PDB file of C-alpha atoms and ligand atoms in Angstrom:
ATOM      1  CA  UNK A   1      17.942  12.530   7.818  1.00 70.00           C
ATOM      2  CA  UNK A   2      15.340  10.889   5.490  1.00 79.00           C
ATOM      3  CA  UNK A   3      11.877  10.338   6.856  1.00 90.00           C
ATOM      4  CA  UNK A   4      11.569   7.380   9.218  1.00 94.00           C
ATOM      5  CA  UNK A   5       8.709   5.247   8.496  1.00 97.00           C
ATOM      6  CA  UNK A   6       9.618   2.387  11.225  1.00 97.00           C
ATOM      7  CA  UNK A   7       6.769   1.716  13.286  1.00 97.00           C
ATOM      8  CA  UNK A   8       3.147   0.379  13.923  1.00 98.00           C
ATOM      9  CA  UNK A   9       0.591   2.414  12.040  1.00 98.00           C
ATOM     10  CA  UNK A  10      -3.296   2.048  12.621  1.00 98.00           C
ATOM     11  CA  UNK A  11      -5.868   3.328   9.939  1.00 98.00           C
ATOM     12  CA  UNK A  12      -7.843   6.055  10.557  1.00 98.00           C
ATOM     13  CA  UNK A  13      -9.235   6.763   7.260  1.00 98.00           C
ATOM     14  CA  UNK A  14      -9.674   5.014   3.934  1.00 98.00           C
ATOM     15  CA  UNK A  15     -11.275   7.252   1.259  1.00 98.00           C
ATOM     16  CA  UNK A  16     -12.244   5.519  -2.092  1.00 98.00           C
ATOM     17  CA  UNK A  17     -10.635   2.255  -1.413  1.00 98.00           C
ATOM     18  CA  UNK A  18     -13.500   0.394  -3.108  1.00 98.00           C
ATOM     19  CA  UNK A  19     -12.801   2.240  -6.390  1.00 98.00           C
ATOM     20  CA  UNK A  20      -9.320   0.795  -6.389  1.00 98.00           C
ATOM     21  CA  UNK A  21     -10.746  -2.808  -5.593  1.00 98.00           C
ATOM     22  CA  UNK A  22     -13.109  -2.409  -8.696  1.00 98.00           C
ATOM     23  CA  UNK A  23     -10.132  -1.064 -10.816  1.00 98.00           C
ATOM     24  CA  UNK A  24      -8.206  -4.248 -10.106  1.00 98.00           C
ATOM     25  CA  UNK A  25     -11.131  -6.581 -10.619  1.00 98.00           C
ATOM     26  CA  UNK A  26     -11.968  -7.799  -7.106  1.00 98.00           C
ATOM     27  CA  UNK A  27     -15.323  -9.472  -6.840  1.00 98.00           C
ATOM     28  CA  UNK A  28     -18.281  -8.094  -5.262  1.00 97.00           C
ATOM     29  CA  UNK A  29     -18.418 -10.184  -2.185  1.00 97.00           C
ATOM     30  CA  UNK A  30     -14.645  -9.809  -1.510  1.00 98.00           C
ATOM     31  CA  UNK A  31     -15.125  -5.966  -2.120  1.00 98.00           C
ATOM     32  CA  UNK A  32     -17.814  -5.883   0.632  1.00 96.00           C
ATOM     33  CA  UNK A  33     -15.578  -7.493   3.038  1.00 97.00           C
ATOM     34  CA  UNK A  34     -12.312  -5.715   2.163  1.00 97.00           C
ATOM     35  CA  UNK A  35     -13.905  -2.250   2.106  1.00 95.00           C
ATOM     36  CA  UNK A  36     -14.745  -2.329   5.723  1.00 94.00           C
ATOM     37  CA  UNK A  37     -11.600  -3.541   6.997  1.00 97.00           C
ATOM     38  CA  UNK A  38      -9.361  -1.470   9.292  1.00 97.00           C
ATOM     39  CA  UNK A  39      -5.804  -1.965   8.141  1.00 98.00           C
ATOM     40  CA  UNK A  40      -2.538  -1.939  10.284  1.00 98.00           C
ATOM     41  CA  UNK A  41       0.684  -1.233   8.754  1.00 98.00           C
ATOM     42  CA  UNK A  42       3.996  -2.449  10.258  1.00 98.00           C
ATOM     43  CA  UNK A  43       7.178  -1.103   8.740  1.00 98.00           C
ATOM     44  CA  UNK A  44      10.565  -1.979   9.428  1.00 98.00           C
ATOM     45  CA  UNK A  45      13.073   0.314   7.440  1.00 97.00           C
ATOM     46  CA  UNK A  46      16.773   0.119   7.552  1.00 96.00           C
ATOM     47  CA  UNK A  47      18.287   2.778   5.394  1.00 94.00           C
ATOM     48  CA  UNK A  48      16.876   2.199   1.738  1.00 96.00           C
ATOM     49  CA  UNK A  49      15.497  -1.406   2.791  1.00 98.00           C
ATOM     50  CA  UNK A  50      11.828  -1.723   3.835  1.00 98.00           C
ATOM     51  CA  UNK A  51       9.985  -4.595   5.126  1.00 98.00           C
ATOM     52  CA  UNK A  52       6.190  -3.763   5.190  1.00 98.00           C
ATOM     53  CA  UNK A  53       3.152  -5.768   6.459  1.00 98.00           C
ATOM     54  CA  UNK A  54      -0.302  -4.642   5.913  1.00 98.00           C
ATOM     55  CA  UNK A  55      -2.561  -6.418   8.282  1.00 98.00           C
ATOM     56  CA  UNK A  56      -6.258  -6.898   8.752  1.00 98.00           C
ATOM     57  CA  UNK A  57      -8.659  -9.636  10.259  1.00 97.00           C
ATOM     58  CA  UNK A  58      -9.351 -10.699   6.728  1.00 97.00           C
ATOM     59  CA  UNK A  59      -6.096 -10.856   4.930  1.00 97.00           C
ATOM     60  CA  UNK A  60      -2.401  -9.673   5.403  1.00 98.00           C
ATOM     61  CA  UNK A  61      -0.096  -8.566   2.620  1.00 98.00           C
ATOM     62  CA  UNK A  62       3.646  -8.424   2.931  1.00 98.00           C
ATOM     63  CA  UNK A  63       6.099  -6.866   0.667  1.00 98.00           C
ATOM     64  CA  UNK A  64       9.767  -5.960   0.904  1.00 98.00           C
ATOM     65  CA  UNK A  65      11.926  -3.610  -1.096  1.00 98.00           C
ATOM     66  CA  UNK A  66      14.937  -1.646  -1.401  1.00 98.00           C
ATOM     67  CA  UNK A  67      14.806   2.009  -2.703  1.00 98.00           C
ATOM     68  CA  UNK A  68      15.721   1.979  -6.512  1.00 98.00           C
ATOM     69  CA  UNK A  69      15.753  -1.789  -7.147  1.00 98.00           C
ATOM     70  CA  UNK A  70      13.132  -3.137  -9.467  1.00 98.00           C
ATOM     71  CA  UNK A  71      11.674  -6.479  -8.397  1.00 98.00           C
ATOM     72  CA  UNK A  72       8.662  -8.721  -9.400  1.00 98.00           C
ATOM     73  CA  UNK A  73       5.855  -8.313  -6.885  1.00 98.00           C
ATOM     74  CA  UNK A  74       3.288 -10.817  -6.590  1.00 98.00           C
ATOM     75  CA  UNK A  75       0.054  -9.369  -5.049  1.00 98.00           C
ATOM     76  CA  UNK A  76      -0.663 -12.542  -3.415  1.00 97.00           C
ATOM     77  CA  UNK A  77      -4.189 -12.552  -1.560  1.00 96.00           C
ATOM     78  CA  UNK A  78      -5.102  -9.269  -3.248  1.00 98.00           C
ATOM     79  CA  UNK A  79      -5.664  -9.314  -6.890  1.00 98.00           C
ATOM     80  CA  UNK A  80      -2.944 -12.067  -7.364  1.00 98.00           C
ATOM     81  CA  UNK A  81      -1.066 -10.275 -10.394  1.00 97.00           C
ATOM     82  CA  UNK A  82       2.485  -9.928 -11.135  1.00 98.00           C
ATOM     83  CA  UNK A  83       3.735  -6.652 -11.510  1.00 98.00           C
ATOM     84  CA  UNK A  84       7.255  -5.104 -11.826  1.00 98.00           C
ATOM     85  CA  UNK A  85       7.641  -2.861  -8.988  1.00 99.00           C
ATOM     86  CA  UNK A  86      10.235  -0.082  -8.306  1.00 98.00           C
ATOM     87  CA  UNK A  87      10.026   2.118  -5.078  1.00 98.00           C
ATOM     88  CA  UNK A  88      11.921   5.632  -5.414  1.00 98.00           C
ATOM     89  CA  UNK A  89      11.987   8.622  -3.113  1.00 97.00           C
ATOM     90  CA  UNK A  90      10.766  12.164  -4.142  1.00 96.00           C
ATOM     91  CA  UNK A  91      12.141  14.059  -1.170  1.00 92.00           C
ATOM     92  CA  UNK A  92      10.659  12.320   1.760  1.00 89.00           C
ATOM     93  CA  UNK A  93       7.885  10.849  -0.196  1.00 96.00           C
ATOM     94  CA  UNK A  94       8.042   6.977  -1.515  1.00 98.00           C
ATOM     95  CA  UNK A  95       6.911   6.691  -5.071  1.00 98.00           C
ATOM     96  CA  UNK A  96       5.928   3.159  -6.058  1.00 98.00           C
ATOM     97  CA  UNK A  97       5.244   2.328  -9.827  1.00 98.00           C
ATOM     98  CA  UNK A  98       3.884  -1.117 -10.424  1.00 98.00           C
ATOM     99  CA  UNK A  99       4.125  -2.072 -14.076  1.00 98.00           C
ATOM    100  CA  UNK A 100       1.745  -4.511 -15.419  1.00 98.00           C
ATOM    101  CA  UNK A 101      -1.668  -5.407 -16.796  1.00 97.00           C
ATOM    102  CA  UNK A 102      -3.130  -2.159 -15.042  1.00 98.00           C
ATOM    103  CA  UNK A 103      -2.126   1.119 -16.257  1.00 98.00           C
ATOM    104  CA  UNK A 104      -1.017   3.923 -13.964  1.00 98.00           C
ATOM    105  CA  UNK A 105      -0.727   1.521 -11.045  1.00 98.00           C
ATOM    106  CA  UNK A 106       1.131   2.576  -7.905  1.00 98.00           C
ATOM    107  CA  UNK A 107       1.233   4.286  -4.589  1.00 98.00           C
ATOM    108  CA  UNK A 108       2.649   7.243  -2.964  1.00 98.00           C
ATOM    109  CA  UNK A 109       3.480   7.316   0.849  1.00 98.00           C
ATOM    110  CA  UNK A 110       4.514  10.287   3.149  1.00 98.00           C
ATOM    111  CA  UNK A 111       4.457  11.297   6.698  1.00 97.00           C
ATOM    112  CA  UNK A 112       2.764  14.568   8.169  1.00 97.00           C
ATOM    113  CA  UNK A 113       3.685  14.588  12.023  1.00 94.00           C
ATOM    114  CA  UNK A 114       2.532  11.287  13.484  1.00 93.00           C
ATOM    115  CA  UNK A 115       0.414  10.507  10.617  1.00 97.00           C
ATOM    116  CA  UNK A 116       1.442   8.110   7.555  1.00 98.00           C
ATOM    117  CA  UNK A 117      -0.351   9.028   4.349  1.00 98.00           C
ATOM    118  CA  UNK A 118      -0.772   6.327   1.494  1.00 98.00           C
ATOM    119  CA  UNK A 119      -2.308   7.270  -1.871  1.00 98.00           C
ATOM    120  CA  UNK A 120      -3.064   4.091  -4.000  1.00 98.00           C
ATOM    121  CA  UNK A 121      -3.755   4.742  -7.692  1.00 98.00           C
ATOM    122  CA  UNK A 122      -4.804   2.169 -10.459  1.00 98.00           C
ATOM    123  CA  UNK A 123      -6.079   3.613 -13.880  1.00 98.00           C
ATOM    124  CA  UNK A 124      -7.893   6.861 -13.099  1.00 98.00           C
ATOM    125  CA  UNK A 125      -8.803   5.864  -9.574  1.00 98.00           C
ATOM    126  CA  UNK A 126      -7.132   7.172  -6.404  1.00 98.00           C
ATOM    127  CA  UNK A 127      -7.583   6.214  -2.825  1.00 98.00           C
ATOM    128  CA  UNK A 128      -6.264   7.938   0.167  1.00 98.00           C
ATOM    129  CA  UNK A 129      -5.604   6.184   3.580  1.00 98.00           C
ATOM    130  CA  UNK A 130      -4.251   7.812   6.578  1.00 98.00           C
ATOM    131  CA  UNK A 131      -2.821   5.885   9.418  1.00 98.00           C
ATOM    132  CA  UNK A 132      -1.750   7.137  12.865  1.00 98.00           C
ATOM    133  CA  UNK A 133       1.358   6.208  14.753  1.00 97.00           C
ATOM    134  CA  UNK A 134       0.580   3.765  17.450  1.00 94.00           C
ATOM    135  CA  UNK A 135       4.043   2.072  18.203  1.00 72.00           C
TER     136      UNK A 135
HETATM  137  C1  VL7 B 201      -1.599  -2.994   0.427  1.00 61.19           C
HETATM  138  C2  VL7 B 201      -4.915  -3.224  -1.194  1.00 61.19           C
HETATM  139  C3  VL7 B 201      -6.766  -4.591  -2.065  1.00 61.19           C
HETATM  140  C4  VL7 B 201      -7.675  -6.745  -2.785  1.00 61.19           C
HETATM  141  C5  VL7 B 201      -8.231  -7.887   0.764  1.00 61.19           C
HETATM  142  C6  VL7 B 201      -8.097  -6.661   1.418  1.00 61.19           C
HETATM  143  C7  VL7 B 201      -6.827  -6.733   2.447  1.00 61.19           C
HETATM  144  C8  VL7 B 201      -5.299  -5.630   3.816  1.00 61.19           C
HETATM  145  O1  VL7 B 201       1.258  -2.226  -1.009  1.00 61.19           O
HETATM  146  C9  VL7 B 201       0.458  -1.620  -0.251  1.00 61.19           C
HETATM  147  O2  VL7 B 201       1.143  -0.892   0.684  1.00 61.19           O
HETATM  148  C10 VL7 B 201       2.384  -0.503   0.366  1.00 61.19           C
HETATM  149  C11 VL7 B 201       2.711   0.985   0.994  1.00 61.19           C
HETATM  150  O3  VL7 B 201       2.152   1.001   2.447  1.00 61.19           O
HETATM  151  C12 VL7 B 201       3.213  -1.541   1.345  1.00 61.19           C
HETATM  152  O4  VL7 B 201       4.687  -1.049   1.488  1.00 61.19           O
HETATM  153  C13 VL7 B 201      -0.956  -1.727  -0.283  1.00 61.19           C
HETATM  154  C14 VL7 B 201      -2.993  -3.073   0.260  1.00 61.19           C
HETATM  155  C15 VL7 B 201      -3.357  -3.074  -0.950  1.00 61.19           C
HETATM  156  C16 VL7 B 201      -5.444  -3.885  -2.504  1.00 61.19           C
HETATM  157  C17 VL7 B 201      -6.831  -5.859  -3.104  1.00 61.19           C
HETATM  158  C18 VL7 B 201      -8.583  -6.855  -1.440  1.00 61.19           C
HETATM  159  C19 VL7 B 201      -8.522  -7.999  -0.681  1.00 61.19           C
HETATM  160  C20 VL7 B 201      -6.531  -5.507   2.942  1.00 61.19           C
HETATM  161  C21 VL7 B 201      -3.956  -6.202   3.186  1.00 61.19           C
END
């Protein structure tokens, strides 16, 4: 059975997030706010289909995808770019590639017990977020 990402996940750590914000040209004032946010992930997974919400007191971001199907992602409220996004599986890991203006952009997500790990990368920068299952 593939990994089950369903549920609500509360951020417990967010290492090097500001490096990512800089790499995607987020302005100083927004970085100062964004880097101190606690994020919550809400994921509804049905087989290969995912509906995801990343929530915070400042901004929310929703993106839905199906494994293996490329789509145009608009990073609305984040860096407001358009990227061509594909999410695939590598075992139980989800591997996302976001083709666009910024090289080597994407993320990897996996589970370890009741923790969800998300590694976000852009250029040579890597951020590691950990979330704990809450519901
Ligand atoms: C989503 C962060 C930050 C601009 C505001 C910060 C608001 C809360 O796509 C993502 O996750 C996947 C995998 O879990 C969803 O399916 C990452 C957060 C990206 C980029 C850019 C800062 C402005 C933080 C939305």
